[in-house]
Short mmCIF file of C-alpha atoms in Angstrom, two decimals:
data_model
loop_
_atom_site.label_atom_id
_atom_site.label_comp_id
_atom_site.label_asym_id
_atom_site.label_seq_id
_atom_site.Cartn_x
_atom_site.Cartn_y
_atom_site.Cartn_z
CA UNK Q 1 95.74 122.93 91.57
CA UNK Q 2 92.99 124.45 89.43
CA UNK Q 3 95.54 125.21 86.71
CA UNK Q 4 96.87 121.66 86.79
CA UNK Q 5 93.32 120.30 86.44
CA UNK Q 6 93.60 121.08 82.73
CA UNK Q 7 90.26 121.40 80.85
CA UNK Q 8 91.56 119.19 78.01
CA UNK Q 9 91.96 116.24 80.40
CA UNK Q 10 89.28 113.88 81.72
CA UNK Q 11 88.65 114.20 85.49
CA UNK Q 12 90.61 111.04 86.37
CA UNK Q 13 93.69 112.35 84.57
CA UNK Q 14 93.26 115.84 86.07
CA UNK Q 15 93.27 114.38 89.57
CA UNK Q 16 96.14 111.95 89.02
CA UNK Q 17 98.37 114.61 87.42
CA UNK Q 18 97.61 117.17 90.14
CA UNK Q 19 98.29 114.69 92.91
CA UNK Q 20 101.65 113.88 91.33
CA UNK Q 21 102.79 117.29 90.07
CA UNK Q 22 101.37 119.63 92.73
CA UNK Q 23 100.60 117.58 95.84
CA UNK Q 24 103.78 115.54 95.50
CA UNK Q 25 102.26 112.08 96.00
CA UNK Q 26 104.13 109.18 94.46
CA UNK Q 27 102.64 107.12 91.67
CA UNK Q 28 102.32 104.21 94.11
CA UNK Q 29 100.36 106.35 96.58
CA UNK Q 30 98.02 107.56 93.82
CA UNK Q 31 97.51 104.00 92.60
CA UNK Q 32 96.57 102.92 96.13
CA UNK Q 33 94.03 105.74 96.35
CA UNK Q 34 92.43 104.63 93.08
CA UNK Q 35 92.69 100.87 93.80
CA UNK Q 36 94.57 100.54 90.50
CA UNK Q 37 97.89 98.97 89.44
CA UNK Q 38 100.78 101.41 89.65
CA UNK Q 39 101.53 100.93 85.93
CA UNK Q 40 97.99 102.03 85.03
CA UNK Q 41 98.34 105.26 86.98
CA UNK Q 42 101.80 105.92 85.53
CA UNK Q 43 100.37 105.58 82.01
CA UNK Q 44 97.49 107.88 82.92
CA UNK Q 45 99.91 110.59 84.11
CA UNK Q 46 102.15 110.17 81.04
CA UNK Q 47 99.19 110.51 78.69
CA UNK Q 48 97.99 113.58 80.58
CA UNK Q 49 101.37 115.29 80.18
CA UNK Q 50 101.43 114.39 76.49
CA UNK Q 51 97.94 115.83 75.98
CA UNK Q 52 98.95 119.11 77.63
CA UNK Q 53 101.99 119.33 75.34
CA UNK Q 54 99.74 118.74 72.34
CA UNK Q 55 97.55 121.68 73.36
CA UNK Q 56 100.54 124.02 73.44
CA UNK Q 57 101.76 123.47 77.02
CA UNK Q 58 99.46 126.22 78.25
CA UNK Q 59 97.41 126.11 81.45
CA UNK Q 60 94.31 128.26 80.95
CA UNK Q 61 92.86 129.77 84.14
CA UNK Q 62 89.43 128.70 85.44
CA UNK Q 63 86.46 130.46 83.88
CA UNK Q 64 84.66 130.92 87.22
CA UNK Q 65 85.29 130.40 90.95
CA UNK Q 66 83.64 126.96 90.83
CA UNK Q 67 85.23 125.87 87.55
CA UNK Q 68 87.40 122.77 88.22
CA UNK Q 69 86.52 122.91 91.92
CA UNK Q 70 85.19 119.35 91.96
CA UNK Q 71 88.49 117.69 90.91
CA UNK Q 72 90.37 119.98 93.30
CA UNK Q 73 88.17 118.79 96.17
CA UNK Q 74 88.95 115.20 95.18
CA UNK Q 75 92.67 116.00 95.18
CA UNK Q 76 92.40 117.48 98.68
CA UNK Q 77 90.38 114.47 99.87
CA UNK Q 78 92.99 112.01 98.60
CA UNK Q 79 95.83 114.13 99.98
CA UNK Q 80 94.23 114.07 103.40
CA UNK Q 81 93.58 110.34 103.28
CA UNK Q 82 97.23 109.63 102.47
CA UNK Q 83 98.33 111.93 105.28
CA UNK Q 84 95.93 110.42 107.79
CA UNK Q 85 96.83 106.81 106.95
CA UNK Q 86 100.13 106.67 105.10
CA UNK Q 87 100.25 103.73 102.70
CA UNK Q 88 104.00 103.22 103.10
CA UNK Q 89 106.72 103.97 105.61
CA UNK Q 90 107.42 103.61 109.32
CA UNK Q 91 104.64 105.89 110.65
CA UNK Q 92 100.88 105.86 110.15
CA UNK Q 93 100.54 109.65 109.90
CA UNK Q 94 102.01 112.19 107.51
CA UNK Q 95 100.95 115.18 109.57
CA UNK Q 96 102.43 117.72 107.15
CA UNK Q 97 100.40 116.33 104.24
CA UNK Q 98 97.10 116.06 106.13
CA UNK Q 99 97.65 119.50 107.66
CA UNK Q 100 98.24 121.03 104.23
CA UNK Q 101 95.03 119.43 102.94
CA UNK Q 102 93.09 120.96 105.85
CA UNK Q 103 94.70 124.37 105.25
CA UNK Q 104 93.74 124.32 101.58
CA UNK Q 105 90.22 123.10 102.37
CA UNK Q 106 89.80 126.11 104.67
CA UNK Q 107 90.87 128.40 101.82
CA UNK Q 108 88.30 126.81 99.50
CA UNK Q 109 85.55 127.22 102.11
CA UNK Q 110 86.50 130.85 102.70
CA UNK Q 111 86.27 131.51 98.95
CA UNK Q 112 83.07 129.45 98.47
CA UNK Q 113 81.18 129.60 101.81
CA UNK Q 114 77.94 128.34 100.25
CA UNK Q 115 79.48 125.32 98.52
CA UNK Q 116 78.07 122.27 100.30
CA UNK Q 117 80.70 119.73 99.31
CA UNK Q 118 83.57 122.07 100.18
CA UNK Q 119 82.05 122.53 103.64
CA UNK Q 120 81.41 118.80 103.96
CA UNK Q 121 85.01 117.99 103.04
CA UNK Q 122 86.44 120.41 105.60
CA UNK Q 123 84.11 119.02 108.29
CA UNK Q 124 85.13 115.46 107.38
CA UNK Q 125 88.83 116.31 107.62
CA UNK Q 126 88.43 118.02 110.99
CA UNK Q 127 86.38 115.17 112.45
CA UNK Q 128 88.82 112.54 111.22
CA UNK Q 129 91.95 114.41 112.24
CA UNK Q 130 90.44 115.09 115.67
CA UNK Q 131 91.10 111.43 116.60
CA UNK Q 132 94.77 111.47 115.55
CA UNK Q 133 96.30 111.80 119.04
CA UNK Q 134 94.48 108.67 120.21
CA UNK Q 135 95.21 106.50 117.13
CA UNK Q 136 98.70 105.40 118.19
CA UNK Q 137 100.68 104.60 121.30
CA UNK Q 138 103.74 106.61 122.33
CA UNK Q 139 105.80 104.20 120.21
CA UNK Q 140 103.55 104.61 117.16
CA UNK Q 141 101.59 101.35 117.42
CA UNK Q 142 98.06 101.51 116.04
CA UNK Q 143 95.08 101.64 118.41
CA UNK Q 144 91.69 100.64 116.92
CA UNK Q 145 88.73 103.01 117.31
CA UNK Q 146 86.98 100.96 119.99
CA UNK Q 147 90.10 100.98 122.19
CA UNK Q 148 91.01 104.66 121.84
CA UNK Q 149 91.07 107.05 124.77
CA UNK Q 150 88.38 109.49 123.68
CA UNK Q 151 89.54 112.12 126.15
CA UNK Q 152 92.49 112.61 123.77
CA UNK Q 153 90.22 113.54 120.86
CA UNK Q 154 90.39 117.18 119.78
CA UNK Q 155 87.04 118.48 121.04
CA UNK Q 156 87.39 122.05 119.63
CA UNK Q 157 87.94 120.57 116.14
CA UNK Q 158 84.92 118.29 116.60
CA UNK Q 159 82.74 121.19 117.70
CA UNK Q 160 83.89 123.30 114.75
CA UNK Q 161 83.11 120.50 112.31
CA UNK Q 162 79.69 119.80 113.80
CA UNK Q 163 78.88 123.52 113.57
CA UNK Q 164 79.84 123.45 109.90
CA UNK Q 165 77.48 120.53 109.32
CA UNK Q 166 74.65 122.17 111.23
CA UNK Q 167 74.97 125.23 108.98
CA UNK Q 168 75.38 123.29 105.75
CA UNK Q 169 73.18 120.17 105.87
CA UNK Q 170 69.65 121.64 106.09
CA UNK Q 171 67.90 121.71 102.72
CA UNK Q 172 70.70 120.06 100.76
CA UNK Q 173 70.49 116.74 98.90
CA UNK Q 174 72.85 114.00 100.12
CA UNK Q 175 76.36 114.26 98.69
CA UNK Q 176 79.56 112.30 99.19
CA UNK Q 177 81.52 114.50 101.62
CA UNK Q 178 78.50 115.66 103.61
CA UNK Q 179 77.37 112.07 104.20
CA UNK Q 180 80.90 110.96 105.15
CA UNK Q 181 81.18 113.89 107.54
CA UNK Q 182 77.82 112.99 109.09
CA UNK Q 183 79.10 109.45 109.73
CA UNK Q 184 82.31 110.80 111.27
CA UNK Q 185 80.28 113.15 113.49
CA UNK Q 186 78.24 110.24 114.88
CA UNK Q 187 81.49 108.48 115.78
CA UNK Q 188 83.09 111.55 117.32
CA UNK Q 189 80.08 112.60 119.39
CA UNK Q 190 79.48 109.11 120.83
CA UNK Q 191 80.78 108.59 124.40
CA UNK Q 192 81.88 105.04 123.57
CA UNK Q 193 81.71 102.32 120.93
CA UNK Q 194 78.76 100.71 122.70
CA UNK Q 195 76.85 104.00 122.77
CA UNK Q 196 77.48 104.80 119.09
CA UNK Q 197 74.35 105.07 116.95
CA UNK Q 198 75.28 102.14 114.69
CA UNK Q 199 71.83 101.79 113.04
CA UNK Q 200 71.98 105.44 111.92
CA UNK Q 201 75.54 104.98 110.66
CA UNK Q 202 74.40 101.94 108.68
CA UNK Q 203 71.65 103.99 107.04
CA UNK Q 204 74.18 106.66 106.10
CA UNK Q 205 76.60 104.11 104.64
CA UNK Q 206 73.84 102.68 102.45
CA UNK Q 207 73.08 106.22 101.30
CA UNK Q 208 76.77 106.85 100.66
CA UNK Q 209 76.98 103.69 98.56
CA UNK Q 210 74.26 105.05 96.28
CA UNK Q 211 75.95 108.45 96.05
CA UNK Q 212 79.54 107.26 95.49
CA UNK Q 213 79.42 103.73 94.04
CA UNK Q 214 82.76 103.14 95.78
CA UNK Q 215 83.49 99.52 96.85
CA UNK Q 216 85.52 100.78 99.83
CA UNK Q 217 82.29 102.28 101.17
CA UNK Q 218 80.71 98.82 100.98
CA UNK Q 219 83.71 97.43 102.85
CA UNK Q 220 83.15 99.97 105.62
CA UNK Q 221 79.45 99.11 105.62
CA UNK Q 222 80.36 95.46 106.26
CA UNK Q 223 81.90 96.47 109.60
CA UNK Q 224 78.79 98.44 110.54
CA UNK Q 225 76.53 95.58 109.41
CA UNK Q 226 78.41 93.41 111.91
CA UNK Q 227 77.83 95.96 114.69
CA UNK Q 228 74.09 96.08 113.96
CA UNK Q 229 73.22 92.58 112.74
CA UNK Q 230 76.19 90.46 113.85
CA UNK Q 231 79.46 89.32 112.25
CA UNK Q 232 77.77 86.86 109.87
CA UNK Q 233 75.97 89.77 108.17
CA UNK Q 234 79.27 91.63 107.79
CA UNK Q 235 80.99 88.58 106.32
CA UNK Q 236 78.15 88.12 103.84
CA UNK Q 237 78.61 91.71 102.67
CA UNK Q 238 82.34 91.08 102.16
CA UNK Q 239 81.61 87.99 100.05
CA UNK Q 240 79.35 90.09 97.83
CA UNK Q 241 82.20 92.57 97.48
CA UNK Q 242 84.61 89.83 96.45
CA UNK Q 243 82.16 88.73 93.79
CA UNK Q 244 81.83 92.29 92.49
CA UNK Q 245 85.46 92.93 91.62
CA UNK Q 246 87.21 94.43 94.66
CA UNK Q 247 90.69 92.98 94.62
CA UNK Q 248 90.89 90.01 96.95
CA UNK Q 249 94.53 90.79 97.69
CA UNK Q 250 93.71 94.28 98.93
CA UNK Q 251 95.04 94.28 102.49
CA UNK Q 252 92.13 96.23 103.93
CA UNK Q 253 89.59 93.77 102.60
CA UNK Q 254 91.52 90.89 104.14
CA UNK Q 255 91.97 92.77 107.41
CA UNK Q 256 88.24 93.47 107.70
CA UNK Q 257 87.50 89.81 107.00
CA UNK Q 258 89.98 88.87 109.75
CA UNK Q 259 88.27 91.24 112.20
CA UNK Q 260 84.83 89.80 111.44
CA UNK Q 261 86.08 86.22 111.64
CA UNK Q 262 87.53 87.04 115.05
CA UNK Q 263 84.21 88.49 116.17
CA UNK Q 264 82.43 85.40 114.88
CA UNK Q 265 84.72 83.18 116.96
CA UNK Q 266 86.45 81.64 113.91
CA UNK Q 267 89.88 82.20 115.39
CA UNK Q 268 92.04 80.00 113.16
CA UNK Q 269 90.59 81.63 110.04
CA UNK Q 270 91.07 85.06 111.62
CA UNK Q 271 94.75 84.33 112.36
CA UNK Q 272 95.36 83.31 108.76
CA UNK Q 273 93.57 86.39 107.44
CA UNK Q 274 95.45 88.76 109.75
CA UNK Q 275 98.75 87.29 108.56
CA UNK Q 276 97.71 87.56 104.91
CA UNK Q 277 96.68 91.19 105.40
CA UNK Q 278 100.02 91.93 107.07
CA UNK Q 279 101.87 90.54 104.05
CA UNK Q 280 99.77 92.69 101.71
CA UNK Q 281 100.36 96.10 103.32
CA UNK Q 282 103.38 98.36 102.80
CA UNK Q 283 102.71 100.28 106.02
CA UNK Q 284 104.91 99.19 108.92
CA UNK Q 285 102.46 100.26 111.68
CA UNK Q 286 99.58 98.45 109.95
CA UNK Q 287 101.72 95.33 109.47
CA UNK Q 288 102.76 95.34 113.12
CA UNK Q 289 99.17 95.82 114.27
CA UNK Q 290 97.83 92.96 112.11
CA UNK Q 291 100.59 90.58 113.21
CA UNK Q 292 99.95 91.52 116.85
CA UNK Q 293 96.26 90.62 116.42
CA UNK Q 294 97.27 87.27 114.94
CA UNK Q 295 99.70 86.58 117.79
CA UNK Q 296 97.11 87.48 120.41
CA UNK Q 297 94.62 85.04 118.93
CA UNK Q 298 97.33 82.38 118.67
CA UNK Q 299 98.20 82.83 122.35
CA UNK Q 300 94.51 82.52 123.22
CA UNK Q 301 94.24 79.20 121.37
CA UNK Q 302 97.37 77.86 123.10
CA UNK Q 303 96.09 78.86 126.54
CA UNK Q 304 92.69 77.39 125.81
#
């Protein structure tokens, strides 16, 4: 991965090429990770290959143990995300891909035990993957976080990740993976949704927004805003997002809007949004889940 993150390429091209050539993700999966059109990512990868040919088709080794480590961490992060929530196909998990990302993250941490973001990334992966057994039914249907059986969560993995954070966080400035891992730890250590420290999670999301500048972080914050200040506050955050360039057709944006409309009691609007989100996703489990939410609300309206 470090070799593929060629020094003659900009970071975005390093990551895209490595995801395609080494991690084996499809162009469509990479485009989803970047919130970009597939054609844009394909051009980026083509230009990266051409640039490497222009430089003599050589892959110079890193100059130090931390050289090119940042793009490699991004590659591992995106690999894990695709494995944890597959963007296409009949199942929500690609366990082989997420497991490989965790394995490689452990290798990085073993080689760089004092690297804060490497430790934060491993902790984040462990905390997220710890909930995998409770995310789906026996038939593969999605179960939302607030309905999951928390006794199925992998407690040894949670304890390991929390120990990593306790060793790594003190004295360090906030950084993307450490903040995300801190949010995941608050979720995983809470006995229930009602007992989750939502105000603290909201503070961390606002901090993460400043660190990352990622609109998906703002989308996640909208859900937490609703937990702390009510669904109207979450919907207002989503409208700000729409005004700031996050694609309106992005299925996750529409799905979050549907969830908040449901919480606000705007059931007809929620049904329409759930159906629109289902049409926009290429994941069969996500589509089935969104349509099931719409049907449930429709049945409620009929009974009422």
